[in-house]
CSV table of C-alpha atoms in Angstrom, one decimal:
chain,number,residue,atom,x,y,z
O,1,MET,CA,0.0,0.0,0.0
O,2,SER,CA,1.2,3.5,-0.6
O,3,SER,CA,0.9,6.6,1.6
O,4,GLY,CA,-1.8,7.8,-0.8
O,5,ASP,CA,-4.1,5.0,0.4
O,6,TYR,CA,-3.4,6.0,4.0
O,7,LEU,CA,-4.4,9.6,3.3
O,8,TRP,CA,-7.5,8.5,1.5
O,9,ASP,CA,-9.0,5.8,3.7
O,10,GLY,CA,-6.5,5.2,6.5
O,11,SER,CA,-5.2,1.9,5.1
O,12,GLY,CA,-1.5,1.1,4.4
O,13,GLU,CA,1.6,2.5,6.0
O,14,PRO,CA,1.9,6.3,6.3
O,15,ASP,CA,5.1,8.1,5.3
O,16,ALA,CA,7.3,9.5,8.1
O,17,ASP,CA,6.5,13.0,7.0
O,18,VAL,CA,2.8,12.3,7.3
O,19,GLN,CA,3.2,10.9,10.9
O,20,ARG,CA,5.2,14.0,12.0
O,21,LEU,CA,2.5,16.3,10.6
O,22,GLU,CA,-0.2,14.3,12.4
O,23,THR,CA,1.7,14.6,15.7
O,24,VAL,CA,2.0,18.4,15.3
O,25,LEU,CA,-1.7,18.8,14.5
O,26,ARG,CA,-3.1,16.4,17.1
O,27,SER,CA,-3.1,19.1,19.8
O,28,LEU,CA,-5.3,21.2,17.7
O,29,ARG,CA,-8.0,18.5,17.1
O,30,HIS,CA,-11.6,19.7,17.7
O,31,ALA,CA,-13.0,17.3,20.3
O,32,ARG,CA,-16.6,18.7,20.6
O,33,PRO,CA,-19.4,16.9,18.7
O,34,ALA,CA,-20.9,18.6,15.7
O,35,PRO,CA,-23.8,20.9,16.5
O,36,GLU,CA,-27.4,19.7,15.9
O,37,LEU,CA,-29.1,21.5,13.1
O,38,PRO,CA,-32.8,22.2,13.1
O,39,ALA,CA,-35.0,20.2,10.8
O,40,PRO,CA,-35.8,21.9,7.5
O,41,VAL,CA,-39.0,23.9,7.4
O,42,ARG,CA,-41.5,23.0,4.7
O,43,ARG,CA,-42.3,26.0,2.5
O,44,ARG,CA,-45.9,26.9,2.3
O,45,ALA,CA,-47.5,27.6,-1.1
O,46,LEU,CA,-48.6,31.2,-1.6
O,47,ARG,CA,-52.3,31.6,-1.0
O,48,PRO,CA,-54.3,33.2,-3.8
O,49,GLY,CA,-53.3,36.8,-4.0
O,50,GLY,CA,-50.0,36.1,-2.3
O,51,TRP,CA,-47.9,37.1,-5.3
O,52,TRP,CA,-49.8,40.4,-5.4
O,53,SER,CA,-48.9,41.0,-1.7
O,54,LEU,CA,-45.3,40.2,-2.5
O,55,ALA,CA,-45.2,42.6,-5.4
O,56,ALA,CA,-46.8,45.3,-3.4
O,57,ALA,CA,-44.2,44.9,-0.6
O,58,ALA,CA,-41.4,45.0,-3.2
O,59,ALA,CA,-42.9,48.2,-4.7
O,60,LEU,CA,-43.0,49.8,-1.3
O,61,VAL,CA,-39.4,48.9,-0.6
O,62,LEU,CA,-38.4,50.3,-4.0
O,63,ALA,CA,-40.4,53.5,-3.3
O,64,VAL,CA,-38.8,54.0,0.1
O,65,ALA,CA,-35.3,53.4,-1.4
O,66,THR,CA,-36.0,55.9,-4.2
O,67,ILE,CA,-37.0,58.6,-1.8
O,68,TRP,CA,-34.0,57.8,0.4
O,69,MET,CA,-31.7,58.1,-2.6
O,70,ARG,CA,-33.2,61.4,-3.7
O,71,THR,CA,-33.2,63.0,-0.2
O,72,PRO,CA,-29.9,64.9,0.3
O,73,ASP,CA,-27.9,63.5,3.1
O,74,ARG,CA,-27.3,66.3,5.6
O,75,ARG,CA,-24.0,64.7,6.5
O,76,GLU,CA,-22.8,65.2,2.9
O,77,GLY,CA,-21.1,68.5,2.1
O,78,TRP,CA,-17.9,70.3,1.2
O,79,ARG,CA,-15.1,71.5,3.5
O,80,LEU,CA,-15.4,75.2,4.4
O,81,SER,CA,-12.3,77.0,5.6
O,82,TRP,CA,-12.7,80.3,7.3
O,83,LEU,CA,-9.8,82.7,6.7
O,84,GLU,CA,-8.3,85.7,8.4
O,85,GLY,CA,-6.3,88.4,6.6
O,86,THR,CA,-6.7,91.7,4.8
O,87,SER,CA,-6.1,90.1,1.4
O,88,TRP,CA,-6.0,86.7,-0.2
O,89,SER,CA,-2.2,86.7,-0.3
O,90,ASP,CA,-1.9,86.9,3.5
O,91,ALA,CA,-5.1,84.9,4.4
O,92,ARG,CA,-4.7,82.0,6.8
O,93,VAL,CA,-7.1,79.4,8.0
O,94,VAL,CA,-8.5,80.0,11.4
O,95,ARG,CA,-11.4,77.6,11.5
O,96,GLU,CA,-12.6,74.5,9.6
O,97,ASP,CA,-16.3,73.8,9.0
O,98,ARG,CA,-18.5,71.9,6.6
O,99,LEU,CA,-21.3,73.2,4.4
O,100,GLY,CA,-24.0,70.6,3.9
O,101,VAL,CA,-26.4,70.1,1.0
O,102,GLY,CA,-29.2,72.7,1.2
O,103,GLU,CA,-27.3,74.9,3.7
O,104,TRP,CA,-26.5,78.6,3.2
O,105,VAL,CA,-23.5,80.4,4.5
O,106,GLU,CA,-22.9,84.1,4.7
O,107,THR,CA,-19.3,85.3,5.0
O,108,ARG,CA,-20.2,88.7,6.6
O,109,ALA,CA,-16.8,90.5,7.2
O,110,ASP,CA,-14.7,87.3,6.6
O,111,ARG,CA,-13.2,85.5,3.8
O,112,ALA,CA,-13.7,81.8,3.2
O,113,ARG,CA,-12.6,79.0,1.0
O,114,LEU,CA,-14.9,76.2,-0.2
O,115,ALA,CA,-13.6,72.9,-1.5
O,116,VAL,CA,-15.6,71.8,-4.6
O,117,GLY,CA,-15.5,68.1,-3.8
O,118,ASP,CA,-12.2,67.0,-5.4
O,119,ILE,CA,-12.5,69.0,-8.6
O,120,GLY,CA,-11.6,72.5,-7.5
O,121,GLU,CA,-12.2,75.3,-5.0
O,122,VAL,CA,-14.1,78.5,-4.6
O,123,GLU,CA,-12.9,81.6,-2.7
O,124,LEU,CA,-15.6,83.7,-1.1
O,125,GLU,CA,-15.2,87.4,-0.6
O,126,PRO,CA,-16.8,89.2,2.5
O,127,SER,CA,-20.5,89.9,2.3
O,128,THR,CA,-21.2,86.8,0.2
O,129,ARG,CA,-24.2,84.6,0.6
O,130,ILE,CA,-24.0,81.2,-1.1
O,131,ALA,CA,-25.7,77.7,-0.8
O,132,LEU,CA,-24.6,74.2,-1.6
O,133,VAL,CA,-27.2,72.7,-3.9
O,134,ASP,CA,-25.6,69.4,-5.1
O,135,VAL,CA,-22.4,67.6,-4.2
O,136,GLY,CA,-22.1,65.8,-7.5
O,137,ARG,CA,-25.0,63.4,-7.9
O,138,LYS,CA,-26.0,65.3,-11.0
O,139,ALA,CA,-23.3,68.0,-10.9
O,140,HIS,CA,-21.3,70.0,-8.4
O,141,ARG,CA,-23.7,72.9,-7.9
O,142,LEU,CA,-23.8,76.1,-5.9
O,143,SER,CA,-26.4,79.0,-5.7
O,144,LEU,CA,-24.9,82.5,-5.3
O,145,ALA,CA,-27.5,84.9,-4.0
O,146,ARG,CA,-25.2,87.9,-3.3
O,147,GLY,CA,-21.5,88.7,-3.2
O,148,VAL,CA,-18.3,87.7,-5.1
O,149,MET,CA,-16.8,84.2,-5.6
O,150,HIS,CA,-13.6,83.2,-7.4
O,151,ALA,CA,-13.7,79.6,-8.9
O,152,ILE,CA,-10.8,77.4,-9.9
O,153,ILE,CA,-12.0,74.2,-11.5
O,154,TRP,CA,-9.9,71.4,-13.0
O,155,ALA,CA,-12.6,68.9,-13.8
O,156,PRO,CA,-13.9,68.1,-17.3
O,157,PRO,CA,-16.4,70.6,-18.8
O,158,GLY,CA,-19.9,70.7,-17.4
O,159,GLN,CA,-19.2,69.4,-13.9
O,160,PHE,CA,-19.6,72.6,-12.0
O,161,VAL,CA,-22.6,74.8,-12.1
O,162,VAL,CA,-23.6,78.0,-10.3
O,163,ASP,CA,-27.1,79.4,-10.1
O,164,THR,CA,-27.5,83.2,-9.8
O,165,PRO,CA,-30.7,85.3,-9.7
O,166,SER,CA,-30.3,86.2,-13.4
O,167,ALA,CA,-28.3,83.4,-15.1
O,168,ILE,CA,-26.7,80.0,-14.7
O,169,ALA,CA,-22.9,79.7,-15.1
O,170,ILE,CA,-21.6,76.4,-16.5
O,171,ASP,CA,-17.9,75.8,-16.1
O,172,LEU,CA,-16.0,74.6,-19.1
O,173,GLY,CA,-12.7,74.0,-17.3
O,174,CYS,CA,-11.5,77.4,-16.2
O,175,ARG,CA,-10.9,80.1,-13.6
O,176,TYR,CA,-13.4,82.9,-13.2
O,177,THR,CA,-15.0,85.5,-10.9
O,178,LEU,CA,-18.7,85.8,-10.5
O,179,GLU,CA,-20.4,88.7,-8.8
O,180,VAL,CA,-24.0,89.2,-7.8
O,181,LYS,CA,-25.3,92.6,-6.6
O,182,ASP,CA,-28.1,93.3,-4.2
O,183,ASP,CA,-30.6,93.9,-7.0
O,184,GLY,CA,-29.8,90.5,-8.6
O,185,SER,CA,-27.7,91.8,-11.5
O,186,GLY,CA,-24.3,90.5,-11.9
O,187,VAL,CA,-21.1,90.2,-13.9
O,188,LEU,CA,-19.0,87.2,-15.0
O,189,ARG,CA,-15.2,87.7,-15.6
O,190,VAL,CA,-13.3,84.8,-17.0
O,191,GLU,CA,-9.5,84.6,-16.3
O,192,ALA,CA,-8.8,81.2,-18.0
O,193,GLY,CA,-10.7,78.7,-20.1
O,194,TRP,CA,-14.4,79.3,-20.9
O,195,VAL,CA,-17.7,79.6,-19.1
O,196,GLY,CA,-21.2,79.1,-20.5
O,197,PHE,CA,-23.8,81.6,-19.2
O,198,GLU,CA,-27.4,80.8,-19.8
O,199,HIS,CA,-30.9,82.1,-19.1
O,200,ALA,CA,-34.3,81.0,-20.6
O,201,GLY,CA,-32.5,79.1,-23.4
O,202,VAL,CA,-30.3,82.0,-24.4
O,203,ARG,CA,-26.6,81.2,-24.0
O,204,SER,CA,-23.4,83.2,-24.0
O,205,LEU,CA,-20.0,81.6,-24.3
O,206,VAL,CA,-17.5,83.7,-22.4
O,207,PRO,CA,-13.7,83.2,-23.1
O,208,ALA,CA,-10.7,84.1,-21.0
O,209,GLY,CA,-10.3,87.9,-20.9
O,210,ALA,CA,-14.0,88.6,-21.5
O,211,VAL,CA,-16.9,89.5,-19.3
O,212,SER,CA,-20.7,89.1,-19.5
O,213,ASP,CA,-23.2,91.2,-17.6
O,214,THR,CA,-26.6,90.0,-16.4
O,215,ARG,CA,-29.9,91.6,-15.4
O,216,PRO,CA,-32.8,89.7,-13.6
O,217,GLY,CA,-35.3,88.4,-16.1
O,218,LYS,CA,-33.1,89.0,-19.2
O,219,ALA,CA,-30.7,87.0,-21.2
O,220,PRO,CA,-27.0,87.2,-20.2
O,221,GLY,CA,-25.2,90.0,-22.1
O,222,ALA,CA,-23.1,89.2,-25.1
O,223,PRO,CA,-19.5,88.6,-24.0
O,224,HIS,CA,-17.0,91.4,-24.7
O,225,PHE,CA,-13.3,91.6,-24.0
O,226,GLU,CA,-12.3,93.8,-21.2
O,227,ASP,CA,-9.9,95.7,-23.5
O,228,ALA,CA,-12.8,96.8,-25.7
O,229,SER,CA,-13.4,100.6,-25.8
O,230,ALA,CA,-15.6,102.1,-23.2
O,231,ALA,CA,-17.9,103.4,-25.9
O,232,PHE,CA,-18.2,99.9,-27.4
O,233,SER,CA,-19.0,98.3,-24.0
O,234,GLU,CA,-21.6,101.0,-23.1
O,235,ALA,CA,-23.3,100.6,-26.5
O,236,LEU,CA,-23.4,96.8,-26.1
O,237,ASP,CA,-25.1,97.3,-22.7
O,238,VAL,CA,-27.9,99.3,-24.4
O,239,ILE,CA,-28.4,96.7,-27.1
O,240,ASP,CA,-28.3,93.8,-24.6
O,241,PHE,CA,-30.7,95.2,-22.0
O,242,GLY,CA,-32.9,97.6,-23.8
O,243,GLY,CA,-33.5,101.4,-24.2
O,244,SER,CA,-35.5,103.7,-26.2
O,245,ALA,CA,-35.6,103.5,-30.0
O,246,ASP,CA,-33.4,106.6,-30.3
O,247,ALA,CA,-30.9,105.2,-27.7
O,248,ARG,CA,-30.7,101.9,-29.5
O,249,ARG,CA,-30.0,103.6,-32.9
O,250,VAL,CA,-27.2,105.7,-31.3
O,251,ALA,CA,-25.8,102.6,-29.6
O,252,LEU,CA,-25.9,100.6,-32.8
O,253,ASP,CA,-24.0,103.3,-34.7
O,254,THR,CA,-21.3,103.3,-31.9
O,255,LEU,CA,-21.2,99.5,-31.9
O,256,VAL,CA,-20.4,99.1,-35.6
O,257,THR,CA,-18.0,102.0,-35.6
O,258,GLU,CA,-16.0,100.9,-32.5
O,259,ALA,CA,-15.9,97.2,-33.2
O,260,ARG,CA,-12.5,95.6,-33.9
O,261,ALA,CA,-11.8,92.2,-35.3
O,262,ARG,CA,-11.3,91.0,-31.7
O,263,ASP,CA,-14.9,92.2,-31.0
O,264,ALA,CA,-16.3,89.7,-33.5
O,265,ILE,CA,-17.4,87.4,-30.7
O,266,SER,CA,-19.8,90.1,-29.4
O,267,LEU,CA,-21.3,90.8,-32.8
O,268,TRP,CA,-21.8,87.1,-33.4
O,269,HIS,CA,-23.7,86.7,-30.2
O,270,LEU,CA,-25.9,89.7,-31.1
O,271,LEU,CA,-26.9,88.1,-34.5
O,272,SER,CA,-29.4,85.7,-32.8
O,273,ARG,CA,-30.7,88.4,-30.3
O,274,VAL,CA,-31.7,91.3,-32.6
O,275,ASP,CA,-33.6,91.3,-35.8
O,276,GLY,CA,-34.6,93.6,-38.7
O,277,GLU,CA,-32.3,96.5,-39.5
O,278,GLU,CA,-30.2,95.9,-36.4
O,279,ARG,CA,-29.3,92.3,-37.5
O,280,ALA,CA,-28.5,93.5,-41.0
O,281,ARG,CA,-26.1,96.1,-39.8
O,282,ILE,CA,-24.4,93.8,-37.3
O,283,HIS,CA,-24.1,91.1,-40.1
O,284,ASP,CA,-22.4,93.6,-42.4
O,285,ARG,CA,-19.9,94.8,-39.8
O,286,LEU,CA,-19.1,91.3,-38.7
O,287,ALA,CA,-18.6,90.2,-42.4
O,288,SER,CA,-16.1,93.0,-42.9
O,289,LEU,CA,-14.1,91.9,-39.8
O,290,VAL,CA,-14.4,88.1,-40.3
O,291,PRO,CA,-15.6,87.0,-43.7
O,292,PRO,CA,-18.1,84.2,-43.4
O,293,PRO,CA,-17.5,80.7,-44.9
O,294,ALA,CA,-18.8,80.0,-48.4
O,295,THR,CA,-21.7,78.0,-46.9
O,296,VAL,CA,-23.0,81.1,-45.0
O,297,SER,CA,-25.2,83.5,-46.9
O,298,ARG,CA,-26.5,87.0,-45.8
O,299,GLU,CA,-30.0,85.9,-46.4
O,300,GLY,CA,-29.6,82.8,-44.2
O,301,VAL,CA,-28.1,84.7,-41.3
O,302,LEU,CA,-30.8,87.3,-41.5
O,303,ARG,CA,-33.5,84.6,-41.2
O,304,GLY,CA,-31.6,83.1,-38.2
O,305,ASP,CA,-30.3,79.9,-39.8
O,306,ARG,CA,-28.6,78.1,-36.8
O,307,ALA,CA,-26.3,75.9,-39.0
O,308,MET,CA,-25.0,79.0,-40.8
O,309,LEU,CA,-24.5,80.9,-37.5
O,310,ASP,CA,-22.5,77.9,-36.1
O,311,ALA,CA,-20.4,77.7,-39.2
O,312,TRP,CA,-19.6,81.3,-38.9
O,313,TRP,CA,-18.7,80.8,-35.2
O,314,ASP,CA,-16.2,78.1,-36.3
O,315,ALA,CA,-14.6,80.7,-38.6
O,316,LEU,CA,-13.9,83.0,-35.7
O,317,GLY,CA,-11.0,80.8,-34.6
O,318,LEU,CA,-12.4,80.3,-31.1
O,319,GLY,CA,-13.1,76.5,-31.2
O,320,SER,CA,-15.9,74.3,-32.4
O,321,SER,CA,-19.5,75.4,-31.7
O,322,GLU,CA,-20.5,71.8,-31.4
O,323,ALA,CA,-18.3,71.2,-28.3
O,324,TRP,CA,-19.6,74.1,-26.2
O,325,ARG,CA,-23.2,73.5,-27.2
O,326,THR,CA,-22.8,69.9,-26.0
O,327,TRP,CA,-21.6,70.9,-22.6
O,328,THR,CA,-24.0,73.8,-22.0
O,329,ALA,CA,-27.2,72.2,-23.5
O,330,PRO,CA,-28.3,70.2,-20.4
O,331,TRP,CA,-28.5,73.4,-18.4
């Protein structure tokens, strides 16, 4: 017999190595008898209507789970650091806190820094009132009611959104400053990258070095670069937010006279916001600064052909219209 028989059924002569191993393990042998297990319980067949009861119970569990998943967890939130110092350069952290979903914070005379999950941070100036709306289930989202915030975001486009009383800011991977005044009006200044600004389906795409103004109940202003002439900026404000017929005529004259090639972005935005004679004059000035592609006709632009407007945007050298529309469309 071989040692293999001994290991299998105890017959034959064991190897010396097997005997030594048995000797070492003998002290660890479990001496207590195996526990008695209860007899199996017979399953009862479901009574008539039992499957309906089971389905109803399952539906109730699903409904409760859905409500639980949609209810913000008050323990969720972002780290809030309170700062002390007369400027951002000398600011130091003096207290750590946490801003929960649905909670508001007002900085009063202090500065604060809010961690936007792990995708960026927001610096809050004194006299700023802001709330945390979403911690990333749909998007990282804040609501700025008043004050000034500086955002630095390094996530892919469309991940960070800020609601204001007059527009929604959609981050496209950038650094920017957003200000909301007591009357709900505001201004967006972009330092790097791009920001989409939207209200009631009207969107502005604001590049680095440009600003966009807002007024409650109105579309965000067409973006304009900060180095545009004061006359151009003031005229754009009249066209964006209204004025008497005479004021608009004067503003339009100033706008087409003062516009540079760099101001083509402002004129392009206006093409879909004005009509009639105003659209015709803006088209002609834009065409003189940035000739449209062969697929774009004056007649098509004057009737508001979206494909032609997008093709002309692509000719401005600012990137593809399809990309930014994709990221801002959900908002």
